[in-house]
Coordinates of C-alpha atoms in Angstrom, one line a residue:
M15 CA 238.1 123.0 69.2
K16 CA 241.4 122.2 67.6
H17 CA 240.4 124.1 64.5
L18 CA 239.3 127.1 66.5
A19 CA 242.6 127.1 68.4
K20 CA 244.6 126.9 65.2
T21 CA 242.7 129.8 63.7
L22 CA 243.2 131.9 66.8
Y23 CA 246.9 131.1 66.7
S24 CA 247.2 132.1 63.1
K25 CA 245.5 135.4 63.7
L26 CA 247.6 136.2 66.8
L27 CA 250.8 135.4 64.7
H28 CA 249.6 137.7 61.9
L29 CA 248.9 140.4 64.5
F30 CA 252.4 139.8 66.0
H31 CA 254.0 140.4 62.6
Q32 CA 252.1 143.7 62.2
V33 CA 253.0 145.0 65.6
M34 CA 256.7 144.0 65.2
G35 CA 256.8 145.6 61.8
I36 CA 258.2 142.5 60.1
T37 CA 258.2 142.8 56.4
I38 CA 258.8 139.6 54.5
S39 CA 259.5 139.9 50.8
R40 CA 261.2 137.8 48.1
N41 CA 263.4 139.2 45.4
P42 CA 262.5 137.3 42.2
N43 CA 265.7 138.5 40.6
Q44 CA 267.9 137.4 43.5
K45 CA 271.2 136.0 42.2
E46 CA 272.5 132.7 43.3
T47 CA 275.5 132.6 45.5
N48 CA 278.6 133.2 43.4
V49 CA 281.1 130.5 44.2
A50 CA 283.7 129.8 41.5
L51 CA 285.2 126.3 41.8
D52 CA 287.6 124.3 39.7
E53 CA 286.6 120.9 38.1
E54 CA 288.1 118.9 40.9
F55 CA 285.9 120.7 43.5
L56 CA 282.8 120.4 41.4
E57 CA 283.1 116.6 41.6
D58 CA 282.7 116.8 45.3
P59 CA 279.0 117.2 46.2
T60 CA 279.8 118.7 49.6
T61 CA 281.4 121.7 47.9
Q62 CA 278.6 122.7 45.7
S63 CA 277.4 126.2 46.3
S64 CA 274.0 126.7 48.0
K65 CA 271.7 129.6 48.4
Q66 CA 271.5 131.3 51.8
I67 CA 268.3 130.5 53.7
T68 CA 266.2 133.6 53.4
L69 CA 264.6 135.4 56.2
Q70 CA 261.2 134.2 54.9
D71 CA 262.3 130.5 55.0
R72 CA 263.6 131.0 58.5
V73 CA 260.6 132.7 59.9
N74 CA 258.3 130.1 58.2
K75 CA 260.3 127.3 59.8
S76 CA 260.2 129.1 63.2
E77 CA 256.5 129.5 62.9
Q78 CA 256.0 125.8 62.0
N79 CA 258.0 124.8 65.1
L80 CA 256.0 127.2 67.2
E81 CA 252.8 125.6 65.9
L82 CA 254.0 122.1 66.5
N83 CA 255.0 123.0 70.0
Y84 CA 251.5 124.6 70.5
Q85 CA 249.7 121.5 69.3
D86 CA 251.9 118.8 70.8
S87 CA 253.2 120.2 74.0
A88 CA 251.3 121.7 77.0
K89 CA 254.6 122.8 78.7
P90 CA 257.1 125.3 77.2
R91 CA 260.6 124.0 76.6
Q92 CA 262.8 124.5 79.6
F93 CA 265.9 126.6 79.2
K94 CA 269.1 124.9 80.1
K95 CA 271.3 127.3 81.9
A96 CA 274.7 128.1 80.2
S97 CA 274.1 125.3 77.7
L98 CA 276.7 126.8 75.4
F99 CA 279.2 125.8 78.1
P100 CA 278.0 122.3 79.2
D101 CA 280.9 122.0 81.7
S102 CA 280.2 125.7 82.7
K103 CA 283.7 126.6 81.6
T104 CA 284.5 125.8 77.9
N105 CA 283.2 124.9 74.5
V106 CA 284.5 124.0 71.0
A107 CA 284.3 126.9 68.6
A108 CA 285.2 127.6 64.9
L109 CA 288.4 129.6 65.1
S110 CA 289.5 129.7 61.4
L111 CA 291.5 132.5 59.8
V112 CA 288.3 133.9 58.2
L113 CA 286.6 134.3 61.5
Y114 CA 289.8 135.8 63.1
G115 CA 289.6 138.6 60.5
V116 CA 286.0 139.4 61.5
A117 CA 287.1 139.7 65.1
E118 CA 290.0 141.9 64.0
V119 CA 287.7 144.3 62.2
L120 CA 285.4 144.5 65.2
S121 CA 288.2 145.2 67.7
Q122 CA 291.0 146.9 65.7
K123 CA 288.7 149.0 63.6
M124 CA 290.8 151.7 61.9
N125 CA 294.0 150.4 63.2
L126 CA 293.9 148.0 60.2
S127 CA 295.2 148.9 56.8
W128 CA 291.9 149.8 55.0
K129 CA 292.2 150.9 51.4
G130 CA 289.8 152.4 48.9
Q131 CA 289.5 150.5 45.6
V132 CA 289.0 151.7 42.1
N133 CA 285.5 150.1 42.1
N134 CA 284.5 152.5 44.9
T135 CA 284.7 149.9 47.7
F136 CA 286.6 150.1 51.0
S137 CA 288.3 147.0 52.1
Y138 CA 290.9 145.5 54.5
E139 CA 293.0 142.9 52.7
R140 CA 294.5 140.0 54.6
E141 CA 296.8 137.4 53.3
A142 CA 295.6 133.9 54.3
E143 CA 299.1 132.5 54.3
T144 CA 302.2 133.3 52.3
G145 CA 301.2 132.6 48.7
K146 CA 298.0 130.8 49.8
G147 CA 295.3 133.2 49.0
K148 CA 293.8 136.4 50.2
I149 CA 290.7 137.5 52.1
F150 CA 289.1 140.9 51.5
Y151 CA 286.9 142.3 54.3
Y152 CA 284.2 144.9 53.7
V153 CA 281.5 146.4 55.9
T154 CA 277.8 147.0 55.3
D155 CA 275.0 148.9 57.1
N156 CA 272.2 146.5 55.8
P157 CA 273.3 143.0 56.9
E158 CA 269.7 141.7 57.0
T159 CA 269.3 141.9 53.2
P160 CA 270.0 138.8 51.0
Q161 CA 272.8 140.6 49.2
P162 CA 274.1 143.4 51.4
E163 CA 275.8 146.4 49.9
T164 CA 279.5 146.9 50.5
L165 CA 280.1 150.5 51.5
A166 CA 282.4 153.0 50.0
E167 CA 284.9 154.8 52.2
E168 CA 282.9 157.6 53.7
A169 CA 279.9 155.4 54.7
A170 CA 282.2 152.6 55.7
L171 CA 284.1 154.8 58.1
V172 CA 280.9 155.6 59.9
V173 CA 280.1 151.9 60.4
I174 CA 283.6 151.0 61.4
N175 CA 283.7 153.8 64.0
E176 CA 280.5 152.4 65.6
F177 CA 281.9 148.9 66.1
D178 CA 282.1 147.9 69.8
P179 CA 284.7 145.5 71.2
R180 CA 281.9 143.8 73.0
A181 CA 280.6 142.5 69.7
C182 CA 283.7 140.2 69.7
A183 CA 282.1 138.3 72.5
I184 CA 278.9 137.9 70.4
H185 CA 281.1 136.8 67.5
L186 CA 282.7 134.1 69.7
I187 CA 279.3 132.9 70.7
Y188 CA 278.4 132.5 67.0
C189 CA 281.7 130.7 66.4
A190 CA 280.8 128.1 69.1
L191 CA 277.2 127.7 67.9
V192 CA 278.2 127.1 64.3
A193 CA 280.8 124.6 65.3
S194 CA 278.1 122.4 66.9
L195 CA 276.3 122.0 63.6
D196 CA 276.8 118.8 61.6
K197 CA 276.8 120.6 58.3
P198 CA 277.2 124.3 59.0
W199 CA 276.7 125.2 55.3
S200 CA 273.1 123.9 55.4
G201 CA 272.0 124.3 59.0
N202 CA 271.2 127.2 61.2
F203 CA 271.4 128.0 64.9
V204 CA 268.9 129.6 67.2
I205 CA 269.6 131.5 70.4
D206 CA 267.3 133.4 72.7
D207 CA 267.7 136.4 75.1
K208 CA 267.9 134.1 78.2
Q209 CA 270.9 132.3 76.9
L210 CA 272.6 135.5 75.7
L211 CA 272.1 137.2 79.0
E212 CA 273.8 134.2 80.7
Y213 CA 276.7 133.8 78.2
T214 CA 277.6 137.5 78.2
G215 CA 277.2 138.0 82.0
L216 CA 274.6 140.7 81.5
V217 CA 272.2 138.7 83.7
K218 CA 274.4 139.9 86.7
R219 CA 273.9 143.6 85.9
R220 CA 271.4 144.7 88.5
D221 CA 271.8 148.4 87.5
L222 CA 270.0 147.8 84.2
C223 CA 266.4 146.8 83.5
K224 CA 265.6 144.1 81.0
H225 CA 264.7 146.6 78.2
E226 CA 268.2 148.2 78.6
K227 CA 270.0 144.9 78.6
L228 CA 268.2 143.7 75.5
S229 CA 268.7 147.0 73.7
I230 CA 272.5 146.6 74.3
L231 CA 272.3 143.1 73.0
Y232 CA 270.3 144.0 69.9
S233 CA 272.9 146.6 68.8
L234 CA 275.8 144.2 69.3
L235 CA 274.1 141.1 67.8
R236 CA 274.1 142.8 64.4
Q237 CA 277.7 143.9 64.3
P238 CA 279.4 140.6 63.4
A239 CA 277.0 140.3 60.5
Q240 CA 278.1 143.8 59.3
V241 CA 281.5 142.4 58.4
L242 CA 281.6 140.8 54.9
A243 CA 284.4 138.9 53.2
C244 CA 285.5 137.7 49.7
I245 CA 287.9 134.7 49.9
A246 CA 290.2 133.7 47.1
S247 CA 292.4 130.6 47.5
P248 CA 294.8 129.0 44.9
K249 CA 295.0 125.3 44.4
Q250 CA 296.7 123.5 47.2
G251 CA 297.6 119.8 46.6
K252 CA 294.4 117.9 46.1
V253 CA 292.3 120.9 47.2
G254 CA 291.3 122.9 44.1
A255 CA 291.3 126.7 43.8
F256 CA 288.2 128.4 44.9
T257 CA 286.7 131.8 45.3
V258 CA 283.9 132.5 47.8
A259 CA 282.3 135.7 46.8
D260 CA 279.1 135.2 48.8
L261 CA 280.4 138.0 51.1
K262 CA 278.2 137.0 54.1
I263 CA 280.1 135.6 57.0
W264 CA 277.1 135.6 59.3
D265 CA 273.5 135.8 58.1
I266 CA 271.6 137.0 61.2
S267 CA 267.9 137.6 61.7
I268 CA 266.7 139.1 65.0
I269 CA 263.1 138.8 66.1
R270 CA 262.2 141.2 68.9
D271 CA 259.3 141.0 71.2
F272 CA 257.8 144.3 72.6
E273 CA 255.3 145.1 75.3
T274 CA 253.6 148.5 75.9
D275 CA 253.9 149.8 79.5
K276 CA 251.4 151.9 81.4
T277 CA 252.8 155.1 79.9
G278 CA 252.3 153.9 76.3
N279 CA 256.0 153.3 75.7
N280 CA 257.2 150.1 73.9
K281 CA 259.6 148.0 76.0
L282 CA 261.8 145.3 74.6
V283 CA 261.0 142.2 76.6
G284 CA 262.5 139.4 74.5
L285 CA 264.5 138.6 71.4
K286 CA 265.6 135.6 69.4
V287 CA 268.4 135.2 67.0
I288 CA 268.2 132.9 63.9
G289 CA 271.7 132.6 62.4
Q290 CA 273.4 130.8 59.6
A291 CA 277.0 130.9 58.4
G292 CA 277.9 131.7 54.8
V293 CA 279.3 129.4 52.1
W294 CA 282.8 129.8 53.6
T295 CA 282.0 127.0 56.0
K296 CA 282.2 124.5 53.1
Y297 CA 285.9 125.2 53.0
F298 CA 286.7 126.2 56.6
L299 CA 284.3 124.1 58.6
N300 CA 284.4 120.9 56.5
K301 CA 286.5 118.2 58.2
S302 CA 287.6 116.9 54.8
K303 CA 289.2 120.1 53.8
C304 CA 292.7 121.4 54.8
H305 CA 291.4 124.8 56.1
Y306 CA 289.3 123.2 58.9
Y307 CA 290.2 124.4 62.3
T308 CA 288.4 124.5 65.6
G309 CA 289.6 125.5 69.1
I310 CA 288.3 125.9 72.6
I311 CA 286.9 129.1 74.0
T312 CA 286.2 129.8 77.7
K313 CA 283.1 131.3 79.3
K314 CA 285.5 133.5 81.3
T315 CA 287.0 135.0 78.1
V316 CA 283.6 135.6 76.5
Q317 CA 282.3 137.4 79.6
K318 CA 285.5 139.4 80.2
L319 CA 285.4 140.5 76.5
F320 CA 281.8 141.7 77.1
S321 CA 282.4 143.4 80.4
I322 CA 285.5 145.4 79.6
G323 CA 283.9 147.1 76.6
K324 CA 285.6 150.3 75.4
Q325 CA 287.3 151.0 78.7
N326 CA 290.1 148.5 78.0
A327 CA 290.1 148.2 74.2
G328 CA 293.7 147.1 74.3
A329 CA 292.9 144.2 76.5
A330 CA 290.0 143.2 74.2
R331 CA 292.3 143.2 71.2
M332 CA 294.8 141.0 73.1
L333 CA 292.1 138.6 74.1
V334 CA 290.9 138.3 70.5
W335 CA 294.4 137.7 69.3
L336 CA 295.1 135.1 72.0
T337 CA 291.9 133.2 71.4
F338 CA 292.5 132.8 67.7
Q339 CA 296.3 132.6 67.6
I340 CA 297.5 130.6 70.7
K341 CA 297.0 126.9 69.8
P342 CA 297.5 123.9 72.1
E343 CA 300.2 122.3 70.0
F344 CA 302.1 125.5 69.1
Q345 CA 302.8 128.4 71.5
D346 CA 305.3 130.8 70.1
C347 CA 306.8 133.9 71.7
V348 CA 305.6 137.4 70.8
M349 CA 307.8 140.5 71.0
G350 CA 306.8 143.3 73.2
K351 CA 306.5 145.7 70.2
T352 CA 304.2 143.3 68.4
L353 CA 302.1 142.9 71.6
M354 CA 301.8 146.7 71.8
E355 CA 300.8 147.0 68.1
I356 CA 298.1 144.4 68.7
A357 CA 296.8 146.2 71.6
Y358 CA 297.1 149.9 70.5
G359 CA 297.9 149.9 66.8
A360 CA 301.2 150.3 64.9
D361 CA 300.7 154.0 64.2
K362 CA 300.2 154.8 67.9
V363 CA 303.3 152.8 68.8
S364 CA 305.3 154.6 66.2
T365 CA 304.0 158.0 67.3
A366 CA 305.0 157.2 70.9
E367 CA 308.6 157.2 69.9
Q368 CA 308.5 161.0 69.7
D369 CA 305.9 161.6 72.5
R370 CA 307.0 161.1 76.1
Q371 CA 303.6 161.6 77.6
L372 CA 302.1 159.0 75.2
R373 CA 304.8 156.5 76.0
R374 CA 303.9 156.8 79.7
Q375 CA 300.2 156.4 79.0
M376 CA 300.8 153.4 76.9
A377 CA 303.1 151.8 79.4
D378 CA 300.4 152.3 82.1
D379 CA 297.7 150.9 79.7
L380 CA 299.8 147.8 79.0
E381 CA 300.2 147.1 82.7
T382 CA 296.4 147.4 83.3
D383 CA 295.5 145.5 80.2
L384 CA 297.8 142.6 81.0
K385 CA 296.0 142.3 84.4
V386 CA 292.6 142.2 82.6
V387 CA 293.9 139.4 80.3
K388 CA 295.1 137.5 83.4
E389 CA 291.6 137.9 85.0
A390 CA 290.3 136.2 81.8
G391 CA 292.5 133.2 82.6
W392 CA 295.4 133.8 80.2
Q393 CA 298.8 133.6 81.8
A394 CA 301.7 135.8 80.4
E395 CA 305.2 134.6 81.0
L396 CA 308.1 137.0 80.5
E397 CA 310.7 135.1 78.5
T398 CA 313.1 138.0 78.0
G399 CA 313.0 141.4 79.7
P400 CA 313.5 143.2 83.0
A401 CA 311.7 141.8 86.1
W402 CA 309.9 145.1 86.7
L403 CA 307.6 144.3 83.7
T404 CA 305.9 141.6 85.7
S405 CA 306.4 142.9 89.2
S406 CA 303.2 143.5 91.3
K407 CA 304.9 146.3 93.1
T408 CA 304.4 149.8 91.8
A409 CA 307.8 151.4 91.2
K410 CA 309.2 154.2 89.1
R411 CA 310.2 152.9 85.7
P412 CA 313.9 153.0 84.8
I413 CA 315.5 155.1 82.1
G414 CA 315.0 153.4 78.8
Y415 CA 311.9 151.6 79.9
W416 CA 310.2 152.1 76.5
N417 CA 312.9 150.2 74.6
Q418 CA 312.8 147.5 77.3
I419 CA 309.1 147.0 76.7
L420 CA 309.5 146.9 72.9
N421 CA 312.4 144.4 73.1
S422 CA 310.8 142.1 75.7
R423 CA 309.6 138.6 74.7
W424 CA 306.4 137.1 76.0
R425 CA 304.9 133.6 76.0
F426 CA 301.2 133.2 76.7
H427 CA 299.7 130.0 78.1
L428 CA 296.2 128.7 77.5
P429 CA 293.7 129.2 80.3
A430 CA 293.7 126.5 82.9
E431 CA 290.1 125.6 81.9
V432 CA 291.3 124.9 78.3
Q433 CA 294.2 122.8 79.5
E434 CA 291.9 120.8 81.8
R435 CA 289.5 120.2 78.9
L436 CA 292.3 119.0 76.7
T437 CA 293.6 116.7 79.5
V438 CA 290.1 115.3 80.1
D439 CA 289.6 114.6 76.4
S440 CA 293.0 112.9 76.2
N441 CA 292.3 110.8 79.3
Q442 CA 288.9 109.7 77.9
L443 CA 290.7 108.4 74.8
S444 CA 293.3 106.6 77.0
A445 CA 290.5 105.2 79.3
N446 CA 289.0 103.4 76.3
N447 CA 292.0 101.1 76.5
I448 CA 292.0 100.6 72.7
Q449 CA 295.1 99.6 70.8
P450 CA 296.8 102.4 69.0
L451 CA 295.7 103.0 65.4
S452 CA 297.9 101.0 63.0
G453 CA 299.8 102.7 60.2
N454 CA 297.8 100.8 57.6
V455 CA 294.5 102.2 58.9
I456 CA 295.9 105.7 58.9
R457 CA 297.4 105.3 55.4
G458 CA 294.1 103.8 54.1
A459 CA 292.0 106.6 55.5
R460 CA 294.4 109.2 54.0
K461 CA 294.3 107.6 50.5
A462 CA 290.5 107.2 50.7
K463 CA 290.3 111.0 50.8
G464 CA 292.7 111.3 47.9
W465 CA 295.3 113.2 50.0
S466 CA 299.0 113.1 49.4
R467 CA 301.4 112.7 52.4
A468 CA 302.4 116.4 52.0
F469 CA 298.8 117.6 52.1
F470 CA 298.0 115.4 55.1
A471 CA 301.1 116.7 56.9
T472 CA 300.0 120.3 56.2
T473 CA 296.5 119.5 57.6
M474 CA 298.0 118.0 60.8
E475 CA 300.6 120.8 61.0
K476 CA 303.3 118.2 61.0
S477 CA 306.2 117.2 58.7
V478 CA 306.1 114.7 55.9
S479 CA 308.6 112.6 57.8
W480 CA 306.1 112.4 60.7
V481 CA 303.5 111.1 58.3
D482 CA 305.9 108.5 57.0
A483 CA 306.9 107.4 60.5
V484 CA 303.2 107.1 61.6
E485 CA 302.1 105.2 58.5
T486 CA 305.0 102.7 58.6
G487 CA 304.4 102.0 62.2
T488 CA 307.8 103.3 63.4
R489 CA 306.1 106.0 65.4
Q490 CA 302.8 106.0 67.4
V491 CA 300.4 108.9 67.3
S492 CA 300.6 110.7 70.6
Q493 CA 297.6 111.2 72.9
K494 CA 297.8 114.9 72.2
D495 CA 297.7 114.5 68.4
L496 CA 295.2 111.6 68.4
P497 CA 292.0 113.6 68.7
K498 CA 293.0 115.9 65.8
L499 CA 294.0 112.9 63.6
L500 CA 290.6 111.2 64.3
N501 CA 288.7 114.4 63.4
T502 CA 290.8 115.1 60.3
L503 CA 290.5 111.6 58.9
E504 CA 287.0 111.1 60.3
L505 CA 287.9 107.9 62.0
H506 CA 286.1 106.3 64.9
L507 CA 288.1 104.5 67.6
N508 CA 285.4 101.9 68.3
R509 CA 285.9 100.5 64.8
Y510 CA 289.6 99.6 65.3

């Protein structure tokens, strides 16, 4: 009986592949991931380059899991509602500079400084930090292939123009999913349509049938994977120079499930995403490396990004910038001109200087978009500027209002949900009633990693004098900095 059931299962699976039109093939000449490392990095086994998991491997693994579930479990696995947000509000997500660039491309599109290169490629070049490397972003129209083709200018412009700000919400979901993996460079994440409908808020759309909702999702799920990157970083302290030319930021495979209705039309009734991050995670999601950075995203921000779509593109761009740039330990002011350029592009802000009607329109848009940002939980505080900029009363703008907007200074505060999460995490550490880490423990953990004090200070975003004070015991690590220090040095409180 078991043999008959297994045979039936195999035939049904084969029929499913035929109906879905899935074509699995291997390229015998496929090149290995191109990652250039210096000798210091080659000594570290965690930094060795690895091949991307192919679609065949992923589907095979998925099929094996399906077969095990069929054999060993009579009941289907229950879906945990909003499991990406276990507290129904927040989750940790990878928010490194590499991923910020992807969100920029999806939201800013041609507002960025794209350039054609002599090798017939079209790229957006971003400086990682002053003198600390560069990231080149490209786009492709075939992200599913093992080695996607980077597009030249004419074809690239078509793809860039089709990018939808709502894809930034999908990108943030991927950022959260990859941050939950123990070793992101070797693992993958799986997410289904039920989860996606919940996380994006599409489940609340009563005006759309399931086929329409899933069709929207399918288009957007591919877009973050259409952004490619080449990363070049010089040697920094103990961290050697490296070049990640793998190009893929997200390697995404989407399996769709169709049913034929009474009229003979195929309807999309389900989908599953199998995703893996590229080799970049070895440097930007490896806790032992200086580029590691995670932050906290909110469900409200993800759903607001998905709901505003193209109607409030300026608000979407501000939300992207805020999510990646506003950090708990460092919240700087932003000038009104910079805020306008983030939301509407530098060229448009410059053009408005000579266009009265455009100035009025942009001032109206800013007022509306700031309200949308506030609805997502971000609070904007006017540090310098006229009170009418934040007044809820509609009044005629004064003469010179445009310069007042450009010269204003704003400070944005993290959403209340993020601050609450940070407070809870800090209180949990305090509740353990454990003695503060000694300077000897911190120094020993730093030296065990081969880090200099300067490198450790850079990683913690502190000064060398702060490191000296902590390691000599003349200063205790604050509750705010303790979680980051523990993660950076990979220490466990229950050992000390």
